[in-house]
Short mmCIF file of C-alpha atoms in Angstrom, two decimals:
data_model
loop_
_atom_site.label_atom_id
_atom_site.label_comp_id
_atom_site.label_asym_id
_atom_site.label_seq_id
_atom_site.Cartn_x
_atom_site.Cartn_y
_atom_site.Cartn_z
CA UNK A 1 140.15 82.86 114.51
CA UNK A 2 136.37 81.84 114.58
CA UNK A 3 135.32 84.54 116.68
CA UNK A 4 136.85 86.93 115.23
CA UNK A 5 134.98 86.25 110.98
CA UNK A 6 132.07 84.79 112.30
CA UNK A 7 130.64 87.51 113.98
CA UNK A 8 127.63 86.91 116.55
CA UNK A 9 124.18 86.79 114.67
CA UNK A 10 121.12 87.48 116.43
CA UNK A 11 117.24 87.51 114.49
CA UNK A 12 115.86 90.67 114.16
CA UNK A 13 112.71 91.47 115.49
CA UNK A 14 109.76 91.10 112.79
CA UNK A 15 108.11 94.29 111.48
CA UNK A 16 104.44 94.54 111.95
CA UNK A 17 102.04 94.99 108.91
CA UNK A 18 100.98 98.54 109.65
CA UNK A 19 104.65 99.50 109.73
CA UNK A 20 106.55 98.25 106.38
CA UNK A 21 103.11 98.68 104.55
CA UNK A 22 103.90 102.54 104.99
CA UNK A 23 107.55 102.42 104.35
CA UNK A 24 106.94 100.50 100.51
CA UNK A 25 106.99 103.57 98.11
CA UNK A 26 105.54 101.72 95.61
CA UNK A 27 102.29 101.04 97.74
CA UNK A 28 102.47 104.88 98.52
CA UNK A 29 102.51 105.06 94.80
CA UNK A 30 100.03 103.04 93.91
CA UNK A 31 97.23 104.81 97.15
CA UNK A 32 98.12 108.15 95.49
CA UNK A 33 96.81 107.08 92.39
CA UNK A 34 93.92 105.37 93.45
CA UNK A 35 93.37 108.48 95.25
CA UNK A 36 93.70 110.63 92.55
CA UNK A 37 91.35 108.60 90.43
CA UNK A 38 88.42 109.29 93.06
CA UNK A 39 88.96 113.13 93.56
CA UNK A 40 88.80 112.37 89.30
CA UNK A 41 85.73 110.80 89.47
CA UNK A 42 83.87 113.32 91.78
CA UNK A 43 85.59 116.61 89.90
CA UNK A 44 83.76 115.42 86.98
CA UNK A 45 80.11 114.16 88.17
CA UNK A 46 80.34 117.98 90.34
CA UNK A 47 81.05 120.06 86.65
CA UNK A 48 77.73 118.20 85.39
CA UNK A 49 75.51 119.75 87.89
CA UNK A 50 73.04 122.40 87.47
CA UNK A 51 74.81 125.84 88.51
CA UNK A 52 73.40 129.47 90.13
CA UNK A 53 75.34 132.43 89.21
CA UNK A 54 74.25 135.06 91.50
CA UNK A 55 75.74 138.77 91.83
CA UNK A 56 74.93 142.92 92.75
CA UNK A 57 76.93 145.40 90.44
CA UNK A 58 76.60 149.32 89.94
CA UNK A 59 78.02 152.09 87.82
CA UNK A 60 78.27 155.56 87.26
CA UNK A 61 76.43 156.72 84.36
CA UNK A 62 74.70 160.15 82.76
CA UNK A 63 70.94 159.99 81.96
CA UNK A 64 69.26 160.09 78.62
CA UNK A 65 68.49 162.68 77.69
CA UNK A 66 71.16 164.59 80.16
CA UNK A 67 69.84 167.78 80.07
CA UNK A 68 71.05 168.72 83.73
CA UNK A 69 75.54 167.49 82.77
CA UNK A 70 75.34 165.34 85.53
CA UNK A 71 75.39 161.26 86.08
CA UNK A 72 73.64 159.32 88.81
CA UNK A 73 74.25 156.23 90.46
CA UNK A 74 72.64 152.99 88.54
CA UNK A 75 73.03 149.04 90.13
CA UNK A 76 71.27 145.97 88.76
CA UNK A 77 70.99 142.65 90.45
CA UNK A 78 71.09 139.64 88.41
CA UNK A 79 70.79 135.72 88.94
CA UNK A 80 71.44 133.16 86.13
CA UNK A 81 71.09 129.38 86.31
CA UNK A 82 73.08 126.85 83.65
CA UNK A 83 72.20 123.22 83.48
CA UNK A 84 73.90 120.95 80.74
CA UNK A 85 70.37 119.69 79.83
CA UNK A 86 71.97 118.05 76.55
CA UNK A 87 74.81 116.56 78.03
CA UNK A 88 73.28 113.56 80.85
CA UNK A 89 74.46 111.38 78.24
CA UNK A 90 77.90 112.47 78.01
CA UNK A 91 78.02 112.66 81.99
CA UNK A 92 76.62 108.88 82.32
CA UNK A 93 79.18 108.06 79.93
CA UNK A 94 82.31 110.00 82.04
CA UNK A 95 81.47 108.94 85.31
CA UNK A 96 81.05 105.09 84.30
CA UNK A 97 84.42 104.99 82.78
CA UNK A 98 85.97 107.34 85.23
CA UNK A 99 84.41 104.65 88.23
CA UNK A 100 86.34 101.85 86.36
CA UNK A 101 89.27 103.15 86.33
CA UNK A 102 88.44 103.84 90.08
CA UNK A 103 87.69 100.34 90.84
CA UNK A 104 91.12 99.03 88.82
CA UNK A 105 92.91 101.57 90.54
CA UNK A 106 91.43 100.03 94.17
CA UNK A 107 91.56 96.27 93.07
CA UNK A 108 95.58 96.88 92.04
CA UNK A 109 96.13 98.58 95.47
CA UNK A 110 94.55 95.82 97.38
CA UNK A 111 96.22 93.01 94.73
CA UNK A 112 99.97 94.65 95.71
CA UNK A 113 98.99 94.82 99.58
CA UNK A 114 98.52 91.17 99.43
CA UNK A 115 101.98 90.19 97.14
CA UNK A 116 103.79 92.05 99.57
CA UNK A 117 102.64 90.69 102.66
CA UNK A 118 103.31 87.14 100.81
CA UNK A 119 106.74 88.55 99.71
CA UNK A 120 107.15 89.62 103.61
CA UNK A 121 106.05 85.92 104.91
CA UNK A 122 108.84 84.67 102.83
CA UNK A 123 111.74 86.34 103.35
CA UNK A 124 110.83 85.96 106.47
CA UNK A 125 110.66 82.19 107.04
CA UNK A 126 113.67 82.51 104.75
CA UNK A 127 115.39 84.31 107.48
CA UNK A 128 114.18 82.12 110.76
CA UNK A 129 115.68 78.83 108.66
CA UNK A 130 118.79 80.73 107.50
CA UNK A 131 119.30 82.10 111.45
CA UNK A 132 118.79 78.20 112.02
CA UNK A 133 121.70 76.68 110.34
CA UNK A 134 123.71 79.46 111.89
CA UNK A 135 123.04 78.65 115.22
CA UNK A 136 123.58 74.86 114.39
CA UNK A 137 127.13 75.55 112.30
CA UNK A 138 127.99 77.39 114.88
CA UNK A 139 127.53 74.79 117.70
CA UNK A 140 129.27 72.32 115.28
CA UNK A 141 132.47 74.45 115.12
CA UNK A 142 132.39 74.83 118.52
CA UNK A 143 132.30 71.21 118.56
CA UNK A 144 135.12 70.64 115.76
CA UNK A 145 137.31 73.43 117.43
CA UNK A 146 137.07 71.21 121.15
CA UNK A 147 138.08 67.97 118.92
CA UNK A 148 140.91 69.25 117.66
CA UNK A 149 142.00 71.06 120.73
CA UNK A 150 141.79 67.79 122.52
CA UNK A 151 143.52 65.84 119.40
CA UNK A 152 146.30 68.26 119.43
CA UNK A 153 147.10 67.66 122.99
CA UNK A 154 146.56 63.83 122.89
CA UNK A 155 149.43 64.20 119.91
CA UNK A 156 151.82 66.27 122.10
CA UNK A 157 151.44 63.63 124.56
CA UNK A 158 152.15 60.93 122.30
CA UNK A 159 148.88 59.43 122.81
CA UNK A 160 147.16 59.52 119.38
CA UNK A 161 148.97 59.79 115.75
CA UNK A 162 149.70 63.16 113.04
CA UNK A 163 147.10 61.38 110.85
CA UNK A 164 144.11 61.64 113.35
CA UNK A 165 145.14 65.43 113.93
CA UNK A 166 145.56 66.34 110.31
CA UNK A 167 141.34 64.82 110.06
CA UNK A 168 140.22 66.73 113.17
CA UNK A 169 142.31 69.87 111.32
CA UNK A 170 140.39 69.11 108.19
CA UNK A 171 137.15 68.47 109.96
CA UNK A 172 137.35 71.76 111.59
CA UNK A 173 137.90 73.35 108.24
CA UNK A 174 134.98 72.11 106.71
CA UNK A 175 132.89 72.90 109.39
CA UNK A 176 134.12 76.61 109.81
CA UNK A 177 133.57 76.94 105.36
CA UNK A 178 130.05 75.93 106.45
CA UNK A 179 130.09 78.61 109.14
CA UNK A 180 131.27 81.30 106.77
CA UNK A 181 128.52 80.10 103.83
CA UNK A 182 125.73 79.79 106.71
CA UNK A 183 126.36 83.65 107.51
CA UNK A 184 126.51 84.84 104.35
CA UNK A 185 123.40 83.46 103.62
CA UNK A 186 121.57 84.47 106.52
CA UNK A 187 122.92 87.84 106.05
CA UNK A 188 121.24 87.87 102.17
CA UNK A 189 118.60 86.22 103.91
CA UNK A 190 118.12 89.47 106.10
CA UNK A 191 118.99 91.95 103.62
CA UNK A 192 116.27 90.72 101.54
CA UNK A 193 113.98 91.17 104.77
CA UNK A 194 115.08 94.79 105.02
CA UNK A 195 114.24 95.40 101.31
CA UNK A 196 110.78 93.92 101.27
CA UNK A 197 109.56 95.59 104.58
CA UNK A 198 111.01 99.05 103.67
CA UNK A 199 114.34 99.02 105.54
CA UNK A 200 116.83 99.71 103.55
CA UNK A 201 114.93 102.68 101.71
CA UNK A 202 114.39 104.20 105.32
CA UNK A 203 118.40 103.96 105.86
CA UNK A 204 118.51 105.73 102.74
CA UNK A 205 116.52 108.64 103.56
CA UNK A 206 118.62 109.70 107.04
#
């Protein structure tokens, strides 16, 4: 009856940092934006920069006075150069607050790096103590199963009384609720690993 609710638990193997870093969306999230306020930062600073307009063009046209009906060929080269000469104030301005919102958008990245690796450390030392007591409440209804095995037979051979059977029975019982509350809490335990390191979103996905 043990063997077949208490199913065999083995610890998984523990992700590497390089490997559930990538599979948290909201870290994903939270680069892209960081990213995003950089390509910001340097879209803006590049449309406050002096500019050089350079281009050939040529068109058709009748001279004056056309005495002759006919029209002649007529290009023109021309080069112009723009520089927002009144407007170093307003680009000082930009790019400081556009760098702030840079560096917030870096320190937040690095600040949710860090609470997830904590988050990871826990759930997983969470999981080595909860894999633990399952190991140990399993030995112990191994044990309890053996004492009341050898009670039982002790009784059919008239060598020990019902009421030290009916305590190895209850012993056992107790033990294998303790069984059945030790796996269920190693298997939160390792759900909870799954989430934090990106598992169970990667399940999702296939």
């Amino acid at each position: 009856l043990s063997e077949s609710v208490l199913d065999s638990a083995s610890l998984p193997r523990r992700e590497s940092v390089e490997s559930f870093l990538g599979l948290r969306a909201d870290l994903q999230s939270a680069r892209h934006m960081s990213s995003a306020a950089r390509w910001a930062t340097k879209s803006t600073a590049r449309s406050f920069l002096p500019r050089i307009d350079a281009g050939i063009g040529a068109r058709w046209q009748p001279k004056s006075p056309n005495t002759r009906g006919v029209t002649e060929l007529s290009g023109e080269v021309f080069v112009s150069l723009s520089a927002p000469i009144f407007h170093w104030g307003e680009r000082r301005h930009s790019i400081a607050r556009l760098k702030a919102q840079e560096h917030i958008s870096e320190l937040e990245v690095k600040q949710l790096e860090e609470d997830i690796m904590r988050e990871e450390s826990n759930a997983w030392s969470r999981l080595q103590e909860s894999y633990a007591q399952v190991e140990a409440a399993e030995r112990n209804l191994k044990i309890a199963a053996e004492n009341l095995e050898i009670g039982t037979y002790s009784y059919n051979e008239g060598q020990t009384t019902i009421v030290e059977v009916l305590q190895a029975q209850l012993s056992w019982f107790q033990i294998y609720s303790n069984s059945i509350a030790a796996h269920l809490n190693y298997a939160i335990a390792r759900s909870q690993y799954r989430h934090i390191t990106g598992q169970e979103v990667l399940d999702v996905r296939r």
